[in-house]
mmCIF file of C-alpha atoms and ligand atoms in Angstrom:
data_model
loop_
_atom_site.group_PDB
_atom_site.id
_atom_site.type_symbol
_atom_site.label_atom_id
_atom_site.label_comp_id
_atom_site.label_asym_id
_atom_site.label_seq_id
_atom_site.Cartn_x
_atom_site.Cartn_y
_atom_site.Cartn_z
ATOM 1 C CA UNK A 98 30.607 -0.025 35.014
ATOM 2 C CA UNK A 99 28.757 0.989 32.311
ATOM 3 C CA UNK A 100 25.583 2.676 32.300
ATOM 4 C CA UNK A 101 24.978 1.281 28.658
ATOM 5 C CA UNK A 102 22.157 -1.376 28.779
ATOM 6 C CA UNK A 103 22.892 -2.743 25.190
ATOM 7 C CA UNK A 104 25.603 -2.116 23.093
ATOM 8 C CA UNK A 105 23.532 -0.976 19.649
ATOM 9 C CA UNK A 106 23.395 -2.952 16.364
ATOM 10 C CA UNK A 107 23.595 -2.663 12.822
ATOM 11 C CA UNK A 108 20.337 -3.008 11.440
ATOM 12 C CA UNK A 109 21.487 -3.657 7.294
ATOM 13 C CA UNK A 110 18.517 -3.822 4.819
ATOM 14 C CA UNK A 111 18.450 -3.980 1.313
ATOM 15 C CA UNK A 112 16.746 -4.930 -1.269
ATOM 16 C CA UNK A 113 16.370 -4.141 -5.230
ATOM 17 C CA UNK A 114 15.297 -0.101 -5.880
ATOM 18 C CA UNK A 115 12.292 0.151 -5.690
ATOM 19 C CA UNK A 116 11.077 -2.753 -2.899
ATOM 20 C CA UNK A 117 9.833 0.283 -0.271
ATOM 21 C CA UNK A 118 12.912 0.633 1.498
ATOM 22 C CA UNK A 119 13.468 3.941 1.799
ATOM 23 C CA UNK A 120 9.576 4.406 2.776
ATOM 24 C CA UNK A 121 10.872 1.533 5.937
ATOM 25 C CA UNK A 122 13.388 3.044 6.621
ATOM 26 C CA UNK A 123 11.487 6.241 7.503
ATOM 27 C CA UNK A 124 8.746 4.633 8.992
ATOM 28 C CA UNK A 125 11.212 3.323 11.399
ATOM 29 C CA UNK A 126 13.392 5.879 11.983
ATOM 30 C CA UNK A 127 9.649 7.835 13.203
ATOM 31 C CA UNK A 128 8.316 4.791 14.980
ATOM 32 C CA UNK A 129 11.320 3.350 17.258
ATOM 33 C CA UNK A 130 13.152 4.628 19.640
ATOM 34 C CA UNK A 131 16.519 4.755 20.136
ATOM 35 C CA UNK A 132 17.341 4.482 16.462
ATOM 36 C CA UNK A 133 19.245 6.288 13.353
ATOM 37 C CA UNK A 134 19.670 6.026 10.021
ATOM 38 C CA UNK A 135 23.251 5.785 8.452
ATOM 39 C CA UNK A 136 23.674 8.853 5.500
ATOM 40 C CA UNK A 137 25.372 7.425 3.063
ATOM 41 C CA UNK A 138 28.369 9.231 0.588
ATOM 42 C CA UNK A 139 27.514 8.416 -2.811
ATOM 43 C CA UNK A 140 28.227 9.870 -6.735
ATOM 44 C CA UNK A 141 24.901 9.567 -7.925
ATOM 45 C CA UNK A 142 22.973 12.568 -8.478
ATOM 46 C CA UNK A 143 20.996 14.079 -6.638
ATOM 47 C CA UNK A 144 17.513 13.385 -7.356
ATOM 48 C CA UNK A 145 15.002 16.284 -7.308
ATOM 49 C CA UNK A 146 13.402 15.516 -3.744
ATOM 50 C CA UNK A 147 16.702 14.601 -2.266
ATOM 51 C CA UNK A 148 18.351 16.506 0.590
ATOM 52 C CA UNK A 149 21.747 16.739 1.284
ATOM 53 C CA UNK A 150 22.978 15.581 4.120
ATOM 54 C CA UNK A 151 19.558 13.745 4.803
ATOM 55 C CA UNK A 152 19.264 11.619 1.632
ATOM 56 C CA UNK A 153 23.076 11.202 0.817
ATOM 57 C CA UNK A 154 26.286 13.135 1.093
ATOM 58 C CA UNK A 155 26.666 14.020 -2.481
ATOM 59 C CA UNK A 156 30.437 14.007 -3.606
ATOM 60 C CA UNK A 157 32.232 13.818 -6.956
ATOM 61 C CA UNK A 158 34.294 10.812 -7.652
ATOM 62 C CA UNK A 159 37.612 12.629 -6.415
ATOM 63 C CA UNK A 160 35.991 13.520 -3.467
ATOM 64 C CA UNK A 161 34.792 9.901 -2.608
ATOM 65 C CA UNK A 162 38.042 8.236 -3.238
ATOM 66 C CA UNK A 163 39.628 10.643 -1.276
ATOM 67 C CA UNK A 164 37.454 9.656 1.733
ATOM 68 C CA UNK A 165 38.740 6.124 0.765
ATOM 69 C CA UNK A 166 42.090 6.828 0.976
ATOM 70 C CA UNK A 167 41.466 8.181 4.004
ATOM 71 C CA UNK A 168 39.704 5.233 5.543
ATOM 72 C CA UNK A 169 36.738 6.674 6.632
ATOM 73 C CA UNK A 170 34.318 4.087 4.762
ATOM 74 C CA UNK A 171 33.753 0.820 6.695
ATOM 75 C CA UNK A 172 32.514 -0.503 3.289
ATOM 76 C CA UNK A 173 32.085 0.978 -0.010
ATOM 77 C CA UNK A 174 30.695 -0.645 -3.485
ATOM 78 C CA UNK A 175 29.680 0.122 -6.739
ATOM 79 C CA UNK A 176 26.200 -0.257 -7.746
ATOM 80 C CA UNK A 177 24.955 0.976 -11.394
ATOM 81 C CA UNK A 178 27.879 2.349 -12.435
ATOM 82 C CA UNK A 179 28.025 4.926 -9.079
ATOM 83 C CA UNK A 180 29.814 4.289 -5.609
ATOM 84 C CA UNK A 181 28.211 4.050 -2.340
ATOM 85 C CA UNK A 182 29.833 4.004 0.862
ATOM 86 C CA UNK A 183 29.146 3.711 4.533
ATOM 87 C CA UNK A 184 31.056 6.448 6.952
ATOM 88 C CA UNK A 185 32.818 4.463 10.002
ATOM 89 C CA UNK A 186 31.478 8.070 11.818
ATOM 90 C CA UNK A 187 27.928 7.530 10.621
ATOM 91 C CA UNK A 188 27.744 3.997 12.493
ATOM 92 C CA UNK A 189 30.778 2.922 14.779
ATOM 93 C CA UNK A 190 30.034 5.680 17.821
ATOM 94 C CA UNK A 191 26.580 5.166 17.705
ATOM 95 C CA UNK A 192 26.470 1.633 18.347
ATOM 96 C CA UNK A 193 28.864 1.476 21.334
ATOM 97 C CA UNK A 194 26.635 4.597 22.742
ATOM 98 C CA UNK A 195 23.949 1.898 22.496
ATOM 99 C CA UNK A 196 22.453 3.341 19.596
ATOM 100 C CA UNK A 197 21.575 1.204 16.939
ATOM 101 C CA UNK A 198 21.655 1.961 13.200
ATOM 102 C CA UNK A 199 19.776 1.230 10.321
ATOM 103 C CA UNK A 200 22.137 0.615 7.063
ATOM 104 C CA UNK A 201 20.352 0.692 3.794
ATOM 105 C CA UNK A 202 22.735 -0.910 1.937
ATOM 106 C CA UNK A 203 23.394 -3.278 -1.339
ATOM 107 C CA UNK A 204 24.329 -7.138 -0.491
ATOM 108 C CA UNK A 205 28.131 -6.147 -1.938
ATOM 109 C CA UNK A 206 28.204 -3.735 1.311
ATOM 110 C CA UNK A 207 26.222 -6.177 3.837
ATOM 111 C CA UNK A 208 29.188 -8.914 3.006
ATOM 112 C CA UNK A 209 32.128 -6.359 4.116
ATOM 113 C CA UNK A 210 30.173 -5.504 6.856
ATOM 114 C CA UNK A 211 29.800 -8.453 8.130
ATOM 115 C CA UNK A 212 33.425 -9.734 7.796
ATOM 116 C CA UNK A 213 34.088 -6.462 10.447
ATOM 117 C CA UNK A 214 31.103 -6.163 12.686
ATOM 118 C CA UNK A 215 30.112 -9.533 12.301
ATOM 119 C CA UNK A 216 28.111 -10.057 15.991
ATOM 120 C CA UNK A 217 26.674 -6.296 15.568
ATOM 121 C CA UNK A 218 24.974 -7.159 12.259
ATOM 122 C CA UNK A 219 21.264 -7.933 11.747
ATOM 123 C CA UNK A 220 20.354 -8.170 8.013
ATOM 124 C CA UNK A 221 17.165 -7.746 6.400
ATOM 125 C CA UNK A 222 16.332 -8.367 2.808
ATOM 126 C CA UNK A 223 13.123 -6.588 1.647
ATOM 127 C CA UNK A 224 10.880 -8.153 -1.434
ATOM 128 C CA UNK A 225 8.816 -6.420 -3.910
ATOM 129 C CA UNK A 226 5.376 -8.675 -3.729
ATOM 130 C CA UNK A 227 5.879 -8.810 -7.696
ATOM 131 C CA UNK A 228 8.131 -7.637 -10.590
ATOM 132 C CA UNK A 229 5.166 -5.957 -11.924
ATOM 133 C CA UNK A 230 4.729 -4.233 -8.888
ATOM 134 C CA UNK A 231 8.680 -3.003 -8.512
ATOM 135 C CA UNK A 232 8.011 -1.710 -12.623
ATOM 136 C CA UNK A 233 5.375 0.314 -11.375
ATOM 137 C CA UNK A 234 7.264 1.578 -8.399
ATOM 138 C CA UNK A 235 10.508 2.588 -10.997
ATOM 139 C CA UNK A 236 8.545 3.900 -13.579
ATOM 140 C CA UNK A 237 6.797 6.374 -10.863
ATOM 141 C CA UNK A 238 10.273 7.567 -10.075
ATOM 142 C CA UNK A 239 10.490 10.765 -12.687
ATOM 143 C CA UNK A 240 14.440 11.374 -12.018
ATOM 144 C CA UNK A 241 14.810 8.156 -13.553
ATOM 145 C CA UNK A 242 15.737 8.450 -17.498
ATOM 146 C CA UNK A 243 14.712 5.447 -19.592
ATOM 147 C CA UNK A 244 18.362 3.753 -19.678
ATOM 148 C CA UNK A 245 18.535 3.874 -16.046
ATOM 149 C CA UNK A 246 15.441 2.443 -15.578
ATOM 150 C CA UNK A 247 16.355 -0.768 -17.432
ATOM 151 C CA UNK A 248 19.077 -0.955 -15.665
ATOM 152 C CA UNK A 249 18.257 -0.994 -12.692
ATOM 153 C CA UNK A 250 15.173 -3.465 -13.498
ATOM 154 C CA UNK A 251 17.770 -6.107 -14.576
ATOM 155 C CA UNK A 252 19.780 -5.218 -11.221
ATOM 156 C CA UNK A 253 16.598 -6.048 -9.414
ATOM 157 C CA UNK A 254 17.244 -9.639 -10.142
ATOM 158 C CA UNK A 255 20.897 -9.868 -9.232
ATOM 159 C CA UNK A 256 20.226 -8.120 -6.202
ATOM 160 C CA UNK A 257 17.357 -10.464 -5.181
ATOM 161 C CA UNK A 258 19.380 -13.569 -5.944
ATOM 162 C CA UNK A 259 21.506 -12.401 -3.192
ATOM 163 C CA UNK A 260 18.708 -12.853 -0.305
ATOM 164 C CA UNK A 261 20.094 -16.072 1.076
ATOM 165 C CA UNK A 262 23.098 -14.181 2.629
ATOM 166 C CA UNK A 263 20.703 -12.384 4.886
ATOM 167 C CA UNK A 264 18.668 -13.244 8.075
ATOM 168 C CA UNK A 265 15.351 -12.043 7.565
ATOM 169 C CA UNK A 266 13.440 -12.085 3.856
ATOM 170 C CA UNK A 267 10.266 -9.673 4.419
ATOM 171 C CA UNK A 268 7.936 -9.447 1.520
ATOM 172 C CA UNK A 269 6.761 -5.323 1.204
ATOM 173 C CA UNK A 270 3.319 -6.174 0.480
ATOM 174 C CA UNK A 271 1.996 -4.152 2.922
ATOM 175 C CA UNK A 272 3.510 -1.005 4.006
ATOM 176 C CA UNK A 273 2.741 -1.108 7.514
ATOM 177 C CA UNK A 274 2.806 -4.643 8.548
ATOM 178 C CA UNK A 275 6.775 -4.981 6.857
ATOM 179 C CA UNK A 276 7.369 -2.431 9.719
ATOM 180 C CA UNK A 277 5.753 -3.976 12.323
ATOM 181 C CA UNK A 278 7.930 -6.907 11.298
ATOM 182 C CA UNK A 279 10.973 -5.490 11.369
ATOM 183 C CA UNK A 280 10.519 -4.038 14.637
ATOM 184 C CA UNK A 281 9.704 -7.370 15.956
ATOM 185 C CA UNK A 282 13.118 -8.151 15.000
ATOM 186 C CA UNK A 283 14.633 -5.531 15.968
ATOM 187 C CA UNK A 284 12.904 -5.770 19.952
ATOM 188 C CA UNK A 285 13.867 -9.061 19.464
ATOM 189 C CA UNK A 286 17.596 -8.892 18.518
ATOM 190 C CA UNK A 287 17.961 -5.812 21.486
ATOM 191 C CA UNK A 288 17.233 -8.915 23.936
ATOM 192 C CA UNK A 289 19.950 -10.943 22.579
ATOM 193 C CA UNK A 290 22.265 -11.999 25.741
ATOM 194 C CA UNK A 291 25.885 -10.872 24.656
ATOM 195 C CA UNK A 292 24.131 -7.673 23.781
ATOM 196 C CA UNK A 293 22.634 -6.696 27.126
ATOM 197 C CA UNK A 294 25.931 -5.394 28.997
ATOM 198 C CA UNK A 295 25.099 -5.200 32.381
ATOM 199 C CA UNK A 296 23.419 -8.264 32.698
ATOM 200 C CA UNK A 297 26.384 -9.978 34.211
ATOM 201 C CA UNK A 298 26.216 -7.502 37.114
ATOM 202 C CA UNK A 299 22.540 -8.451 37.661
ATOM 203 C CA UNK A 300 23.091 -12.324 37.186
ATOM 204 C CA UNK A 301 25.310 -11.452 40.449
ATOM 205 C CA UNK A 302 23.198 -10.068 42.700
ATOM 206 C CA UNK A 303 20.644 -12.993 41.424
ATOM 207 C CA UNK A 304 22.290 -15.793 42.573
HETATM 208 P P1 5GP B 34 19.559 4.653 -4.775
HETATM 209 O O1 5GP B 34 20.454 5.230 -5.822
HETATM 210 O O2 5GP B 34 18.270 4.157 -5.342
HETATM 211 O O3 5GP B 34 19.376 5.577 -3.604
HETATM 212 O O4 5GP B 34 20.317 3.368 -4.192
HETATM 213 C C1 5GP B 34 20.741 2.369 -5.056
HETATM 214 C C2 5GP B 34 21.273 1.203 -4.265
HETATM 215 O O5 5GP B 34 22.452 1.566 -3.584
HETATM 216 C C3 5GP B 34 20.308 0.683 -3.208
HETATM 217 O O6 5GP B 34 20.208 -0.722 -3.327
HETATM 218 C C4 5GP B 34 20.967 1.037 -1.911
HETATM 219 O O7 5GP B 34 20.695 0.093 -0.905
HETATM 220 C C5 5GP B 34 22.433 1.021 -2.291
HETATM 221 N N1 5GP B 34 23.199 1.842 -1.366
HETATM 222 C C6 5GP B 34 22.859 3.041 -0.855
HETATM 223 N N2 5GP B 34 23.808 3.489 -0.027
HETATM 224 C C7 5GP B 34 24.781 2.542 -0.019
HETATM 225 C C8 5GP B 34 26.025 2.412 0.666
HETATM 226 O O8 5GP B 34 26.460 3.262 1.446
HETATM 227 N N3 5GP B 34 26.754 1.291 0.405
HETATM 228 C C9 5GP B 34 26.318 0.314 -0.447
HETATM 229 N N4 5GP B 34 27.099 -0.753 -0.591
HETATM 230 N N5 5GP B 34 25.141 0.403 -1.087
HETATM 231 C C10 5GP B 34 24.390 1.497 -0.884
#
């Protein structure tokens, strides 16, 4: 028998740039137990406070699509003019160690996902409390040239229109209490029954 309680899930949020979710992500991450955060690969450059290996795993476009055409991405996407992708490595151990994984992700990503993993998948979409309040949070980002910020503003609204395909909308209003949220989900969605794996051996000796 296993020793595994649960079998760990796949925790996807995402949300326009800009929403807080890298600050949640964090905050989680140093908050919960029993949880990790999946590094992404992506093209994009590195932004001044960014950390390889931490942040992203920074790779040229030859470099990515070789990792593609090796099969190592359970999903990949473009998203303003870069690629993204999700490492099979960075997610599919953890979760049958019982691990689960958070998965900061664009809603392009979180619908290949799904179509594999769909009973491991939780999926959170994160709101800015305004538009005003996402400009100010875009402008603040200095990396950001002029062009890109525009462009990702207008993204901000395709990627929103997107929030029906997920379970949970939480507005980032305030910092802490879209945490506290998401853990209640997340304590929540550990209980689910097919994810508790021993309980069958339990309901035995119960009755
Ligand atoms: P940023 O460049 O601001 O770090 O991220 C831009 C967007 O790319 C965010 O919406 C983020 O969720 C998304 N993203 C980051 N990593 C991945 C990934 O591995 N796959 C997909 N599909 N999207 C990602």
């Amino acid at each position: 028998m296993s020793n595994i309680a649960n079998k760990g899930l796949l925790l996807i949020i995402s949300s326009p740039s800009g929403a807080g979710k890298t600050t949640i992500c964090k905050k989680l991450i140093d908050e919960v137990d029993e949880i990790d955060l999946s590094v992404s690969v992506t093209t994009r450059k590195k932004r001044k406070d960014e950390i390889e290996g931490k942040h992203y795993f920074f790779k040229n476009e030859d470099e990515f699509r070789l990792l593609l055409r090796k099969n190592q991405f359970l999903e990949y996407a473009n998203v303003f003019g870069c690629l993204y992708g999700t490492l099979k490595k960075e997610v599919v151990s953890k979760i049958n160690k019982g691990i689960d994984v958070i998965v900061d992700i664009d809603w392009q990503g979180t619908r290949q996902i799904v179509n594999q993993l769909p009973k491991d998948v939780v999926k959170i979409f994160i709101l800015p409390p305004s538009m005003k309040e996402l400009e100010s949070r875009l402008g603040k980002r200095a990396s950001e040239n002029k062009e890109n910020f525009k462009k990702r503003m207008s993204e901000a609204k395709k990627e929103i229109s997107h929030y029906t395909e997920y379970d949970f909308v939480i507005v980032n209003d305030d910092l802490q209490l879209a945490v506290d949220q998401i853990k209640l989900i997340l304590f929540s969605e550990r209980l689910r029954r097919y994810r508790q794996l021993n309980l069958n051996k339990m309901i035995e000796k119960l009755i």
